[in-house]
């Protein structure tokens, strides 16, 4: 019992901090995504000349927003709508079912983490975006295309955070099966006004 409590508390503290930072960055990514989409709409429909970069910039932001916001949704139980069956089962049976589902999820997430690593370090990560450039000199005289690996790193970061959350949830379900009380609560996420 003490071992479970000793594992859950620090992991819960780490997840609280990482996910809070992730939500903040995710909100910025949403704002940038909306801004570049509005720029594209204005240029395409008002000026009649679509720009090449806003679509790719919006996709970049969307991937990072998803990678950083999904772990919070998963931790709060906002991912899977399999709520009816556990609510019909006795408490211990529901915890056991959740434990089995989380174990299966962990296997899938570890596999996805490996895919994310391959996307960042493999052949695809060596290419660059088609139309998204960043300045590489302080005087803005040199611009280079954004590496594709920067975009794909969102998969790696998102899956890493999801694995951490999944491990915490597995430990919490084990604690519930062992009748451990007084665990730190999972805070309701402050979504920075993005709702």
mmCIF file of C-alpha atoms in Angstrom:
data_model
loop_
_atom_site.group_PDB
_atom_site.id
_atom_site.type_symbol
_atom_site.label_atom_id
_atom_site.label_comp_id
_atom_site.label_asym_id
_atom_site.label_seq_id
_atom_site.Cartn_x
_atom_site.Cartn_y
_atom_site.Cartn_z
ATOM 1 C CA UNK A 1 0.000 0.000 0.000
ATOM 2 C CA UNK A 2 2.779 2.416 0.935
ATOM 3 C CA UNK A 3 4.647 1.493 -2.251
ATOM 4 C CA UNK A 4 1.631 2.374 -4.434
ATOM 5 C CA UNK A 5 1.157 5.654 -2.594
ATOM 6 C CA UNK A 6 4.869 6.404 -2.928
ATOM 7 C CA UNK A 7 4.696 5.834 -6.700
ATOM 8 C CA UNK A 8 1.413 7.627 -7.364
ATOM 9 C CA UNK A 9 2.140 10.883 -5.517
ATOM 10 C CA UNK A 10 5.340 11.870 -7.381
ATOM 11 C CA UNK A 11 3.946 10.700 -10.735
ATOM 12 C CA UNK A 12 0.767 12.671 -10.111
ATOM 13 C CA UNK A 13 2.843 15.756 -9.225
ATOM 14 C CA UNK A 14 4.948 15.383 -12.404
ATOM 15 C CA UNK A 15 1.864 14.864 -14.587
ATOM 16 C CA UNK A 16 0.141 17.892 -13.026
ATOM 17 C CA UNK A 17 3.069 20.145 -13.968
ATOM 18 C CA UNK A 18 3.804 18.694 -17.416
ATOM 19 C CA UNK A 19 0.167 18.727 -18.483
ATOM 20 C CA UNK A 20 -0.331 22.286 -17.242
ATOM 21 C CA UNK A 21 2.586 23.467 -19.398
ATOM 22 C CA UNK A 22 1.273 21.354 -22.283
ATOM 23 C CA UNK A 23 -2.177 22.925 -22.026
ATOM 24 C CA UNK A 24 -0.667 26.406 -22.085
ATOM 25 C CA UNK A 25 1.379 25.648 -25.195
ATOM 26 C CA UNK A 26 -1.643 23.898 -26.727
ATOM 27 C CA UNK A 27 -3.778 27.021 -26.253
ATOM 28 C CA UNK A 28 -1.106 29.107 -27.984
ATOM 29 C CA UNK A 29 -1.037 26.535 -30.815
ATOM 30 C CA UNK A 30 -4.825 26.841 -31.188
ATOM 31 C CA UNK A 31 -4.595 30.636 -31.307
ATOM 32 C CA UNK A 32 -1.845 30.553 -33.940
ATOM 33 C CA UNK A 33 -3.777 27.949 -35.939
ATOM 34 C CA UNK A 34 -6.886 30.141 -35.964
ATOM 35 C CA UNK A 35 -4.853 33.253 -36.859
ATOM 36 C CA UNK A 36 -3.080 31.670 -39.843
ATOM 37 C CA UNK A 37 -6.356 30.138 -41.030
ATOM 38 C CA UNK A 38 -7.986 33.593 -40.948
ATOM 39 C CA UNK A 39 -5.014 35.035 -42.855
ATOM 40 C CA UNK A 40 -5.475 32.333 -45.487
ATOM 41 C CA UNK A 41 -9.223 32.964 -45.733
ATOM 42 C CA UNK A 42 -8.625 36.710 -46.145
ATOM 43 C CA UNK A 43 -5.937 36.230 -48.790
ATOM 44 C CA UNK A 44 -7.848 33.582 -50.693
ATOM 45 C CA UNK A 45 -11.331 35.072 -50.705
ATOM 46 C CA UNK A 46 -10.762 38.816 -50.320
ATOM 47 C CA UNK A 47 -7.501 39.256 -52.210
ATOM 48 C CA UNK A 48 -8.005 36.265 -54.514
ATOM 49 C CA UNK A 49 -4.456 35.014 -53.940
ATOM 50 C CA UNK A 50 -3.954 32.050 -51.590
ATOM 51 C CA UNK A 51 -0.667 31.899 -49.723
ATOM 52 C CA UNK A 52 1.323 28.632 -49.732
ATOM 53 C CA UNK A 53 2.315 28.534 -46.038
ATOM 54 C CA UNK A 54 -0.808 28.979 -43.824
ATOM 55 C CA UNK A 55 -2.177 25.494 -44.454
ATOM 56 C CA UNK A 56 1.099 23.906 -43.420
ATOM 57 C CA UNK A 57 1.457 26.217 -40.411
ATOM 58 C CA UNK A 58 -2.093 25.347 -39.267
ATOM 59 C CA UNK A 59 -1.338 21.626 -39.645
ATOM 60 C CA UNK A 60 1.884 22.071 -37.621
ATOM 61 C CA UNK A 61 -0.040 23.814 -34.817
ATOM 62 C CA UNK A 62 -2.869 21.273 -34.933
ATOM 63 C CA UNK A 63 -0.456 18.360 -34.468
ATOM 64 C CA UNK A 64 1.232 20.023 -31.506
ATOM 65 C CA UNK A 65 -2.080 21.067 -29.965
ATOM 66 C CA UNK A 66 -3.328 17.475 -30.196
ATOM 67 C CA UNK A 67 -0.120 16.018 -28.802
ATOM 68 C CA UNK A 68 -0.190 18.369 -25.831
ATOM 69 C CA UNK A 69 -3.934 18.415 -25.057
ATOM 70 C CA UNK A 70 -4.769 14.712 -25.527
ATOM 71 C CA UNK A 71 -2.967 13.572 -22.342
ATOM 72 C CA UNK A 72 -5.108 15.911 -20.222
ATOM 73 C CA UNK A 73 -8.281 14.564 -21.823
ATOM 74 C CA UNK A 74 -7.084 10.995 -21.252
ATOM 75 C CA UNK A 75 -6.220 11.670 -17.607
ATOM 76 C CA UNK A 76 -9.604 13.240 -16.950
ATOM 77 C CA UNK A 77 -11.422 10.362 -18.649
ATOM 78 C CA UNK A 78 -12.446 12.374 -21.685
ATOM 79 C CA UNK A 79 -11.195 10.015 -24.358
ATOM 80 C CA UNK A 80 -13.210 6.838 -24.289
ATOM 81 C CA UNK A 81 -16.974 6.748 -24.034
ATOM 82 C CA UNK A 82 -17.041 3.297 -22.423
ATOM 83 C CA UNK A 83 -18.573 4.702 -19.270
ATOM 84 C CA UNK A 84 -21.784 2.727 -19.191
ATOM 85 C CA UNK A 85 -20.339 -0.741 -18.568
ATOM 86 C CA UNK A 86 -18.079 0.193 -15.621
ATOM 87 C CA UNK A 87 -20.921 2.161 -14.036
ATOM 88 C CA UNK A 88 -23.115 -0.959 -14.151
ATOM 89 C CA UNK A 89 -20.478 -3.207 -12.576
ATOM 90 C CA UNK A 90 -19.588 -3.450 -8.898
ATOM 91 C CA UNK A 91 -16.721 -1.155 -7.882
ATOM 92 C CA UNK A 92 -14.031 -3.860 -7.806
ATOM 93 C CA UNK A 93 -15.124 -5.349 -11.119
ATOM 94 C CA UNK A 94 -15.163 -1.893 -12.703
ATOM 95 C CA UNK A 95 -11.630 -1.238 -11.404
ATOM 96 C CA UNK A 96 -10.480 -4.585 -12.776
ATOM 97 C CA UNK A 97 -12.046 -3.838 -16.173
ATOM 98 C CA UNK A 98 -10.387 -0.391 -16.203
ATOM 99 C CA UNK A 99 -7.077 -2.007 -15.310
ATOM 100 C CA UNK A 100 -7.331 -4.436 -18.236
ATOM 101 C CA UNK A 101 -8.285 -1.644 -20.644
ATOM 102 C CA UNK A 102 -5.431 0.556 -19.395
ATOM 103 C CA UNK A 103 -2.947 -2.311 -19.781
ATOM 104 C CA UNK A 104 -4.075 -2.793 -23.383
ATOM 105 C CA UNK A 105 -3.855 0.976 -23.912
ATOM 106 C CA UNK A 106 -0.317 1.000 -22.537
ATOM 107 C CA UNK A 107 0.771 -1.610 -25.089
ATOM 108 C CA UNK A 108 -0.755 0.453 -27.914
ATOM 109 C CA UNK A 109 0.834 3.665 -26.589
ATOM 110 C CA UNK A 110 4.298 2.106 -26.341
ATOM 111 C CA UNK A 111 3.950 0.945 -29.948
ATOM 112 C CA UNK A 112 2.827 4.458 -30.971
ATOM 113 C CA UNK A 113 5.783 5.935 -29.055
ATOM 114 C CA UNK A 114 8.100 3.778 -31.170
ATOM 115 C CA UNK A 115 6.373 5.021 -34.324
ATOM 116 C CA UNK A 116 6.839 8.623 -33.146
ATOM 117 C CA UNK A 117 10.534 7.987 -32.544
ATOM 118 C CA UNK A 118 10.906 6.551 -36.059
ATOM 119 C CA UNK A 119 9.089 9.537 -37.566
ATOM 120 C CA UNK A 120 11.461 11.970 -35.864
ATOM 121 C CA UNK A 121 14.726 10.085 -36.385
ATOM 122 C CA UNK A 122 13.974 8.096 -39.528
ATOM 123 C CA UNK A 123 14.035 8.935 -43.202
ATOM 124 C CA UNK A 124 10.840 11.019 -43.102
ATOM 125 C CA UNK A 125 12.291 13.266 -40.392
ATOM 126 C CA UNK A 126 15.193 14.227 -42.635
ATOM 127 C CA UNK A 127 12.969 16.111 -45.051
ATOM 128 C CA UNK A 128 11.662 19.638 -44.652
ATOM 129 C CA UNK A 129 8.262 21.232 -45.085
ATOM 130 C CA UNK A 130 7.300 22.391 -48.533
ATOM 131 C CA UNK A 131 6.328 25.966 -47.752
ATOM 132 C CA UNK A 132 6.975 26.716 -44.081
ATOM 133 C CA UNK A 133 10.153 28.735 -43.496
ATOM 134 C CA UNK A 134 11.845 30.153 -40.403
ATOM 135 C CA UNK A 135 14.535 32.829 -40.196
ATOM 136 C CA UNK A 136 18.013 31.521 -39.385
ATOM 137 C CA UNK A 137 19.771 34.886 -39.143
ATOM 138 C CA UNK A 138 19.064 37.767 -36.755
ATOM 139 C CA UNK A 139 18.714 40.209 -39.651
ATOM 140 C CA UNK A 140 16.181 37.916 -41.397
ATOM 141 C CA UNK A 141 18.504 37.628 -44.416
ATOM 142 C CA UNK A 142 18.491 33.818 -44.372
ATOM 143 C CA UNK A 143 15.445 31.574 -44.217
ATOM 144 C CA UNK A 144 15.312 27.782 -44.142
ATOM 145 C CA UNK A 145 12.459 25.343 -44.442
ATOM 146 C CA UNK A 146 11.137 23.899 -41.173
ATOM 147 C CA UNK A 147 12.325 20.313 -40.709
ATOM 148 C CA UNK A 148 9.538 17.750 -40.895
ATOM 149 C CA UNK A 149 10.949 16.158 -37.737
ATOM 150 C CA UNK A 150 9.814 19.231 -35.754
ATOM 151 C CA UNK A 151 6.240 18.528 -36.787
ATOM 152 C CA UNK A 152 6.515 14.790 -36.142
ATOM 153 C CA UNK A 153 8.033 15.406 -32.703
ATOM 154 C CA UNK A 154 4.465 16.198 -31.625
ATOM 155 C CA UNK A 155 3.684 12.474 -31.935
ATOM 156 C CA UNK A 156 6.691 11.541 -29.821
ATOM 157 C CA UNK A 157 5.942 14.126 -27.108
ATOM 158 C CA UNK A 158 2.207 13.375 -27.092
ATOM 159 C CA UNK A 159 2.715 9.622 -26.831
ATOM 160 C CA UNK A 160 5.323 10.088 -24.103
ATOM 161 C CA UNK A 161 2.889 12.167 -22.061
ATOM 162 C CA UNK A 162 0.105 9.645 -22.700
ATOM 163 C CA UNK A 163 2.348 6.810 -21.457
ATOM 164 C CA UNK A 164 3.062 8.750 -18.243
ATOM 165 C CA UNK A 165 -0.651 9.400 -17.716
ATOM 166 C CA UNK A 166 -1.504 5.772 -18.502
ATOM 167 C CA UNK A 167 1.007 4.504 -15.915
ATOM 168 C CA UNK A 168 -0.462 6.866 -13.324
ATOM 169 C CA UNK A 169 -3.987 5.632 -14.100
ATOM 170 C CA UNK A 170 -2.883 1.988 -13.857
ATOM 171 C CA UNK A 171 -1.317 2.672 -10.455
ATOM 172 C CA UNK A 172 -4.472 4.495 -9.325
ATOM 173 C CA UNK A 173 -6.628 1.514 -10.370
ATOM 174 C CA UNK A 174 -4.312 -0.871 -8.516
ATOM 175 C CA UNK A 175 -4.581 1.396 -5.467
ATOM 176 C CA UNK A 176 -8.366 1.319 -5.736
ATOM 177 C CA UNK A 177 -8.321 -2.481 -5.919
ATOM 178 C CA UNK A 178 -6.114 -2.522 -2.815
ATOM 179 C CA UNK A 179 -8.433 -0.025 -1.079
ATOM 180 C CA UNK A 180 -5.775 2.692 -0.773
ATOM 181 C CA UNK A 181 -7.386 5.972 0.265
ATOM 182 C CA UNK A 182 -6.315 9.611 0.313
ATOM 183 C CA UNK A 183 -4.625 9.665 -3.075
ATOM 184 C CA UNK A 184 -4.018 13.056 -4.686
ATOM 185 C CA UNK A 185 -6.985 14.076 -6.776
ATOM 186 C CA UNK A 186 -6.729 14.609 -10.499
ATOM 187 C CA UNK A 187 -7.420 18.306 -10.913
ATOM 188 C CA UNK A 188 -10.009 19.498 -13.344
ATOM 189 C CA UNK A 189 -7.974 21.095 -16.065
ATOM 190 C CA UNK A 190 -8.101 24.827 -16.437
ATOM 191 C CA UNK A 191 -8.364 25.124 -20.196
ATOM 192 C CA UNK A 192 -7.144 28.727 -20.283
ATOM 193 C CA UNK A 193 -10.469 29.910 -21.684
ATOM 194 C CA UNK A 194 -10.125 27.712 -24.785
ATOM 195 C CA UNK A 195 -13.422 25.988 -24.176
#
